[in-house]
PDB file of C-alpha atoms in Angstrom:
ATOM      1  CA  MET A  24     130.941  90.429 104.790  1.00  0.00           C
ATOM      2  CA  ARG A  25     127.821  91.507 102.945  1.00  0.00           C
ATOM      3  CA  ASN A  26     128.604  89.131 100.088  1.00  0.00           C
ATOM      4  CA  ILE A  27     128.896  86.199 102.458  1.00  0.00           C
ATOM      5  CA  VAL A  28     125.536  86.931 104.043  1.00  0.00           C
ATOM      6  CA  LYS A  29     123.968  87.568 100.644  1.00  0.00           C
ATOM      7  CA  ASN A  30     125.322  84.298  99.224  1.00  0.00           C
ATOM      8  CA  PHE A  31     124.212  82.361 102.282  1.00  0.00           C
ATOM      9  CA  LEU A  32     120.698  83.783 101.960  1.00  0.00           C
ATOM     10  CA  VAL A  33     120.566  82.883  98.270  1.00  0.00           C
ATOM     11  CA  PHE A  34     121.699  79.325  99.008  1.00  0.00           C
ATOM     12  CA  PHE A  35     119.212  79.027 101.895  1.00  0.00           C
ATOM     13  CA  LEU A  36     116.319  80.260  99.727  1.00  0.00           C
ATOM     14  CA  VAL A  37     117.221  77.808  96.954  1.00  0.00           C
ATOM     15  CA  PHE A  38     117.225  75.024  99.555  1.00  0.00           C
ATOM     16  CA  LEU A  39     113.827  76.101 100.876  1.00  0.00           C
ATOM     17  CA  VAL A  40     112.345  76.209  97.360  1.00  0.00           C
ATOM     18  CA  ILE A  41     113.611  72.718  96.567  1.00  0.00           C
ATOM     19  CA  ALA A  42     112.383  71.352  99.922  1.00  0.00           C
ATOM     20  CA  GLY A  43     108.974  72.955  99.451  1.00  0.00           C
ATOM     21  CA  PHE A  44     108.731  71.639  95.893  1.00  0.00           C
ATOM     22  CA  LEU A  45     109.490  68.093  97.029  1.00  0.00           C
ATOM     23  CA  SER A  46     107.155  68.217 100.003  1.00  0.00           C
ATOM     24  CA  ALA A  47     104.316  69.558  97.842  1.00  0.00           C
ATOM     25  CA  PHE A  48     104.399  66.425  95.744  1.00  0.00           C
ATOM     26  CA  SER A  49     104.921  63.959  98.574  1.00  0.00           C
ATOM     27  CA  ASP A  50     102.210  61.391  99.148  1.00  0.00           C
ATOM     28  CA  PRO A  51     100.266  61.694 102.421  1.00  0.00           C
ATOM     29  CA  TRP A  52     100.015  57.897 102.559  1.00  0.00           C
ATOM     30  CA  GLU A  53     103.777  57.655 103.172  1.00  0.00           C
ATOM     31  CA  LYS A  54     103.318  58.539 106.840  1.00  0.00           C
ATOM     32  CA  VAL A  55     101.027  55.554 107.404  1.00  0.00           C
ATOM     33  CA  GLU A  56     102.164  52.322 109.044  1.00  0.00           C
ATOM     34  CA  GLU A  57     103.149  49.583 106.618  1.00  0.00           C
ATOM     35  CA  VAL A  58     101.898  46.022 107.141  1.00  0.00           C
ATOM     36  CA  GLY A  59     102.900  42.754 105.488  1.00  0.00           C
ATOM     37  CA  PHE A  60     100.856  41.107 102.753  1.00  0.00           C
ATOM     38  CA  ALA A  61     100.145  38.051 104.921  1.00  0.00           C
ATOM     39  CA  GLU A  62      98.504  40.350 107.470  1.00  0.00           C
ATOM     40  CA  VAL A  63      96.433  41.929 104.695  1.00  0.00           C
ATOM     41  CA  VAL A  64      95.188  38.486 103.695  1.00  0.00           C
ATOM     42  CA  SER A  65      94.180  37.667 107.285  1.00  0.00           C
ATOM     43  CA  LEU A  66      92.445  41.031 107.672  1.00  0.00           C
ATOM     44  CA  ILE A  67      90.472  40.448 104.459  1.00  0.00           C
ATOM     45  CA  LYS A  68      89.402  36.986 105.687  1.00  0.00           C
ATOM     46  CA  GLU A  69      88.241  38.560 108.973  1.00  0.00           C
ATOM     47  CA  GLY A  70      86.297  41.313 107.130  1.00  0.00           C
ATOM     48  CA  GLU A  71      88.356  44.145 108.626  1.00  0.00           C
ATOM     49  CA  ILE A  72      89.191  45.866 105.324  1.00  0.00           C
ATOM     50  CA  LYS A  73      86.694  48.289 103.738  1.00  0.00           C
ATOM     51  CA  SER A  74      88.631  49.300 100.582  1.00  0.00           C
ATOM     52  CA  ILE A  75      91.953  48.857  98.851  1.00  0.00           C
ATOM     53  CA  ASP A  76      93.537  51.378  96.424  1.00  0.00           C
ATOM     54  CA  VAL A  77      96.149  49.794  94.167  1.00  0.00           C
ATOM     55  CA  GLU A  78      98.899  52.050  92.717  1.00  0.00           C
ATOM     56  CA  GLY A  79     101.547  49.957  90.986  1.00  0.00           C
ATOM     57  CA  SER A  80     102.874  47.637  93.702  1.00  0.00           C
ATOM     58  CA  ASP A  81     101.541  49.774  96.591  1.00  0.00           C
ATOM     59  CA  LEU A  82      98.332  48.836  98.380  1.00  0.00           C
ATOM     60  CA  TYR A  83      96.550  51.543 100.395  1.00  0.00           C
ATOM     61  CA  LEU A  84      94.216  49.908 102.885  1.00  0.00           C
ATOM     62  CA  VAL A  85      91.212  51.549 104.559  1.00  0.00           C
ATOM     63  CA  TYR A  86      89.881  49.586 107.532  1.00  0.00           C
ATOM     64  CA  THR A  87      86.223  49.389 108.537  1.00  0.00           C
ATOM     65  CA  ASP A  88      86.981  51.870 111.368  1.00  0.00           C
ATOM     66  CA  ASP A  89      88.428  54.305 108.730  1.00  0.00           C
ATOM     67  CA  SER A  90      92.018  53.884 109.888  1.00  0.00           C
ATOM     68  CA  LYS A  91      94.601  53.659 107.096  1.00  0.00           C
ATOM     69  CA  LYS A  92      97.591  51.438 106.521  1.00  0.00           C
ATOM     70  CA  MET A  93      99.809  50.559 103.577  1.00  0.00           C
ATOM     71  CA  SER A  94     101.160  47.330 102.147  1.00  0.00           C
ATOM     72  CA  ARG A  95     103.042  46.199  99.050  1.00  0.00           C
ATOM     73  CA  LYS A  96     102.535  43.368  96.602  1.00  0.00           C
ATOM     74  CA  GLU A  97     104.872  41.804  94.072  1.00  0.00           C
ATOM     75  CA  GLU A  98     105.410  43.924  90.980  1.00  0.00           C
ATOM     76  CA  GLY A  99     103.576  42.612  87.949  1.00  0.00           C
ATOM     77  CA  GLU A 100     101.213  40.340  89.900  1.00  0.00           C
ATOM     78  CA  SER A 101      97.485  41.032  90.000  1.00  0.00           C
ATOM     79  CA  LEU A 102      95.961  41.569  93.406  1.00  0.00           C
ATOM     80  CA  ALA A 103      93.083  39.168  92.668  1.00  0.00           C
ATOM     81  CA  GLY A 104      95.541  36.445  91.627  1.00  0.00           C
ATOM     82  CA  LEU A 105      97.611  36.899  94.777  1.00  0.00           C
ATOM     83  CA  LEU A 106      94.572  36.888  97.027  1.00  0.00           C
ATOM     84  CA  ALA A 107      93.257  33.703  95.332  1.00  0.00           C
ATOM     85  CA  PHE A 108      96.691  32.121  95.779  1.00  0.00           C
ATOM     86  CA  TYR A 109      96.569  32.905  99.526  1.00  0.00           C
ATOM     87  CA  GLY A 110      93.088  31.336  99.850  1.00  0.00           C
ATOM     88  CA  VAL A 111      90.816  34.394  99.913  1.00  0.00           C
ATOM     89  CA  THR A 112      87.416  33.485  98.455  1.00  0.00           C
ATOM     90  CA  ASP A 113      85.615  35.470  95.758  1.00  0.00           C
ATOM     91  CA  GLU A 114      82.830  36.394  98.247  1.00  0.00           C
ATOM     92  CA  GLN A 115      85.384  37.912 100.627  1.00  0.00           C
ATOM     93  CA  ILE A 116      86.984  39.904  97.762  1.00  0.00           C
ATOM     94  CA  GLN A 117      83.609  41.213  96.494  1.00  0.00           C
ATOM     95  CA  VAL A 118      82.835  42.793  99.861  1.00  0.00           C
ATOM     96  CA  ILE A 119      85.932  45.028  99.514  1.00  0.00           C
ATOM     97  CA  ASP A 120      85.964  48.097  97.273  1.00  0.00           C
ATOM     98  CA  ILE A 121      89.108  47.597  95.195  1.00  0.00           C
ATOM     99  CA  GLU A 122      90.207  50.493  93.004  1.00  0.00           C
ATOM    100  CA  SER A 123      93.254  50.529  90.729  1.00  0.00           C
ATOM    101  CA  LYS A 124      94.888  53.928  90.151  1.00  0.00           C
ATOM    102  CA  LYS A 125      97.699  55.030  87.934  1.00  0.00           C
ATOM    103  CA  PRO A 126     100.318  57.264  89.518  1.00  0.00           C
ATOM    104  CA  SER A 127      99.636  60.952  88.789  1.00  0.00           C
ATOM    105  CA  GLY A 128     101.528  62.415  85.844  1.00  0.00           C
ATOM    106  CA  SER A 129     103.426  65.053  87.792  1.00  0.00           C
ATOM    107  CA  GLN A 130     104.416  62.635  90.501  1.00  0.00           C
ATOM    108  CA  ALA A 131     105.688  60.119  87.956  1.00  0.00           C
ATOM    109  CA  TRP A 132     107.751  62.815  86.206  1.00  0.00           C
ATOM    110  CA  ILE A 133     109.187  64.149  89.431  1.00  0.00           C
ATOM    111  CA  SER A 134     110.106  60.730  90.731  1.00  0.00           C
ATOM    112  CA  ALA A 135     111.811  59.934  87.428  1.00  0.00           C
ATOM    113  CA  LEU A 136     113.685  63.256  87.031  1.00  0.00           C
ATOM    114  CA  ALA A 137     114.474  64.204  90.644  1.00  0.00           C
ATOM    115  CA  PRO A 138     117.561  61.969  90.963  1.00  0.00           C
ATOM    116  CA  PHE A 139     119.067  63.749  87.966  1.00  0.00           C
ATOM    117  CA  LEU A 140     117.787  67.318  88.401  1.00  0.00           C
ATOM    118  CA  ILE A 141     118.670  67.894  92.030  1.00  0.00           C
ATOM    119  CA  PRO A 142     122.410  67.136  91.613  1.00  0.00           C
ATOM    120  CA  LEU A 143     122.458  69.115  88.364  1.00  0.00           C
ATOM    121  CA  LEU A 144     120.934  72.096  90.134  1.00  0.00           C
ATOM    122  CA  PHE A 145     123.525  71.929  92.905  1.00  0.00           C
ATOM    123  CA  ILE A 146     126.373  71.601  90.384  1.00  0.00           C
ATOM    124  CA  GLY A 147     124.936  74.494  88.326  1.00  0.00           C
ATOM    125  CA  PHE A 148     124.627  76.666  91.433  1.00  0.00           C
ATOM    126  CA  PHE A 149     128.225  75.828  92.403  1.00  0.00           C
ATOM    127  CA  ILE A 150     129.542  76.709  88.933  1.00  0.00           C
ATOM    128  CA  TRP A 151     127.534  79.951  88.881  1.00  0.00           C
ATOM    129  CA  PHE A 152     128.875  80.868  92.332  1.00  0.00           C
ATOM    130  CA  MET A 153     132.487  80.178  91.266  1.00  0.00           C
ATOM    131  CA  MET A 154     132.106  82.147  88.033  1.00  0.00           C
ATOM    132  CA  ARG A 155     130.881  85.172  90.026  1.00  0.00           C
ATOM    133  CA  GLN A 156     133.918  84.899  92.290  1.00  0.00           C
ATOM    134  CA  VAL A 157     136.328  84.649  89.365  1.00  0.00           C
ATOM    135  CA  GLN A 158     134.795  87.636  87.594  1.00  0.00           C
ATOM    136  CA  GLY A 159     135.087  89.697  90.756  1.00  0.00           C
ATOM    137  CA  ALA A 160     138.749  88.748  91.148  1.00  0.00           C
ATOM    138  CA  ASN A 161     139.520  89.714  87.549  1.00  0.00           C
ATOM    139  CA  ASN A 162     137.885  93.108  87.974  1.00  0.00           C
ATOM    140  CA  ARG A 163     139.819  93.781  91.162  1.00  0.00           C
ATOM    141  CA  ALA A 164     143.112  92.685  89.569  1.00  0.00           C
ATOM    142  CA  MET A 165     142.799  95.329  86.827  1.00  0.00           C
ATOM    143  CA  MET A 166     142.149  98.079  89.372  1.00  0.00           C
ATOM    144  CA  PHE A 167     145.566  97.863  91.161  1.00  0.00           C
ATOM    145  CA  GLY A 168     146.560 101.367  90.017  1.00  0.00           C
ATOM    146  CA  ASN A 169     143.290 103.062  90.881  1.00  0.00           C
ATOM    147  CA  SER A 170     143.121 105.155  93.994  1.00  0.00           C
ATOM    148  CA  THR A 171     140.703 104.089  96.672  1.00  0.00           C
ATOM    149  CA  ALA A 172     140.724 107.583  98.150  1.00  0.00           C
ATOM    150  CA  LYS A 173     137.331 109.030  98.973  1.00  0.00           C
ATOM    151  CA  GLU A 174     136.315 112.430  97.683  1.00  0.00           C
ATOM    152  CA  GLU A 175     135.942 114.926 100.460  1.00  0.00           C
ATOM    153  CA  LYS A 176     132.581 116.643 100.755  1.00  0.00           C
ATOM    154  CA  PRO A 177     132.627 120.421 100.564  1.00  0.00           C
ATOM    155  CA  PRO A 178     132.053 122.181 103.891  1.00  0.00           C
ATOM    156  CA  LYS A 179     128.566 123.348 104.758  1.00  0.00           C
ATOM    157  CA  GLU A 180     127.774 127.020 104.800  1.00  0.00           C
ATOM    158  CA  GLY A 181     129.278 128.812 107.771  1.00  0.00           C
ATOM    159  CA  GLU A 182     131.912 126.115 108.391  1.00  0.00           C
ATOM    160  CA  LYS A 183     135.549 126.446 107.541  1.00  0.00           C
ATOM    161  CA  LYS A 184     137.236 123.827 105.451  1.00  0.00           C
ATOM    162  CA  LYS A 185     139.743 121.912 107.564  1.00  0.00           C
ATOM    163  CA  GLN A 186     143.166 122.388 106.078  1.00  0.00           C
ATOM    164  CA  THR A 187     145.628 119.520 106.234  1.00  0.00           C
ATOM    165  CA  THR A 188     149.072 120.922 106.952  1.00  0.00           C
ATOM    166  CA  PHE A 189     152.518 119.434 106.701  1.00  0.00           C
ATOM    167  CA  ASN A 190     152.710 119.158 110.456  1.00  0.00           C
ATOM    168  CA  ASP A 191     149.602 116.913 110.415  1.00  0.00           C
ATOM    169  CA  VAL A 192     151.425 114.322 108.304  1.00  0.00           C
ATOM    170  CA  ALA A 193     155.073 115.142 109.117  1.00  0.00           C
ATOM    171  CA  GLY A 194     155.408 112.313 111.596  1.00  0.00           C
ATOM    172  CA  SER A 195     154.018 109.703 109.224  1.00  0.00           C
ATOM    173  CA  ILE A 196     156.721 107.105 108.693  1.00  0.00           C
ATOM    174  CA  GLU A 197     154.831 105.654 105.778  1.00  0.00           C
ATOM    175  CA  ALA A 198     154.785 109.004 103.930  1.00  0.00           C
ATOM    176  CA  LYS A 199     158.540 109.379 104.475  1.00  0.00           C
ATOM    177  CA  ARG A 200     159.268 105.936 103.026  1.00  0.00           C
ATOM    178  CA  GLU A 201     157.160 106.610  99.966  1.00  0.00           C
ATOM    179  CA  LEU A 202     159.010 109.895  99.434  1.00  0.00           C
ATOM    180  CA  GLU A 203     162.361 108.088  99.716  1.00  0.00           C
ATOM    181  CA  GLU A 204     161.241 105.573  97.082  1.00  0.00           C
ATOM    182  CA  VAL A 205     160.328 108.340  94.676  1.00  0.00           C
ATOM    183  CA  VAL A 206     163.603 110.233  95.212  1.00  0.00           C
TER     184      VAL A 206
END
């Protein structure tokens, strides 16, 4: 019973560590509402957008009232080229603070390696758990002749040692069968 609880706690702690690790590197922008690119164009034309942060194909929009939303553009296309294609003038673009950012190094590594590492960690944990079970079974198999009897503690001062007599075990059917097997 103790091993089951212990193994469950180990598994639960590993799960918490992985969940904490992934949540530490999650982007706070992911919880923001996503809007279409056509809506972004109309908002720029109306002067509602204060700044745009570009990370790859993701556009992080900050409105003039400091609310935040997210949009996406086509991969490999420049934002200025797309806006010009949709009819946004250069004057409207210059009012907006546009900043291009590269994804952070740790976030790029985690997003690249996580699909491989997480299953490998689970498989490794499963193999480790099974190896522990097999080793325990082998050790118990070699102990079949060992007695599991407990050593009796000596009596305390002033107490008499309780003597086990034949009458105490005389009615034991199990003891009689074992004696018949020996004889």
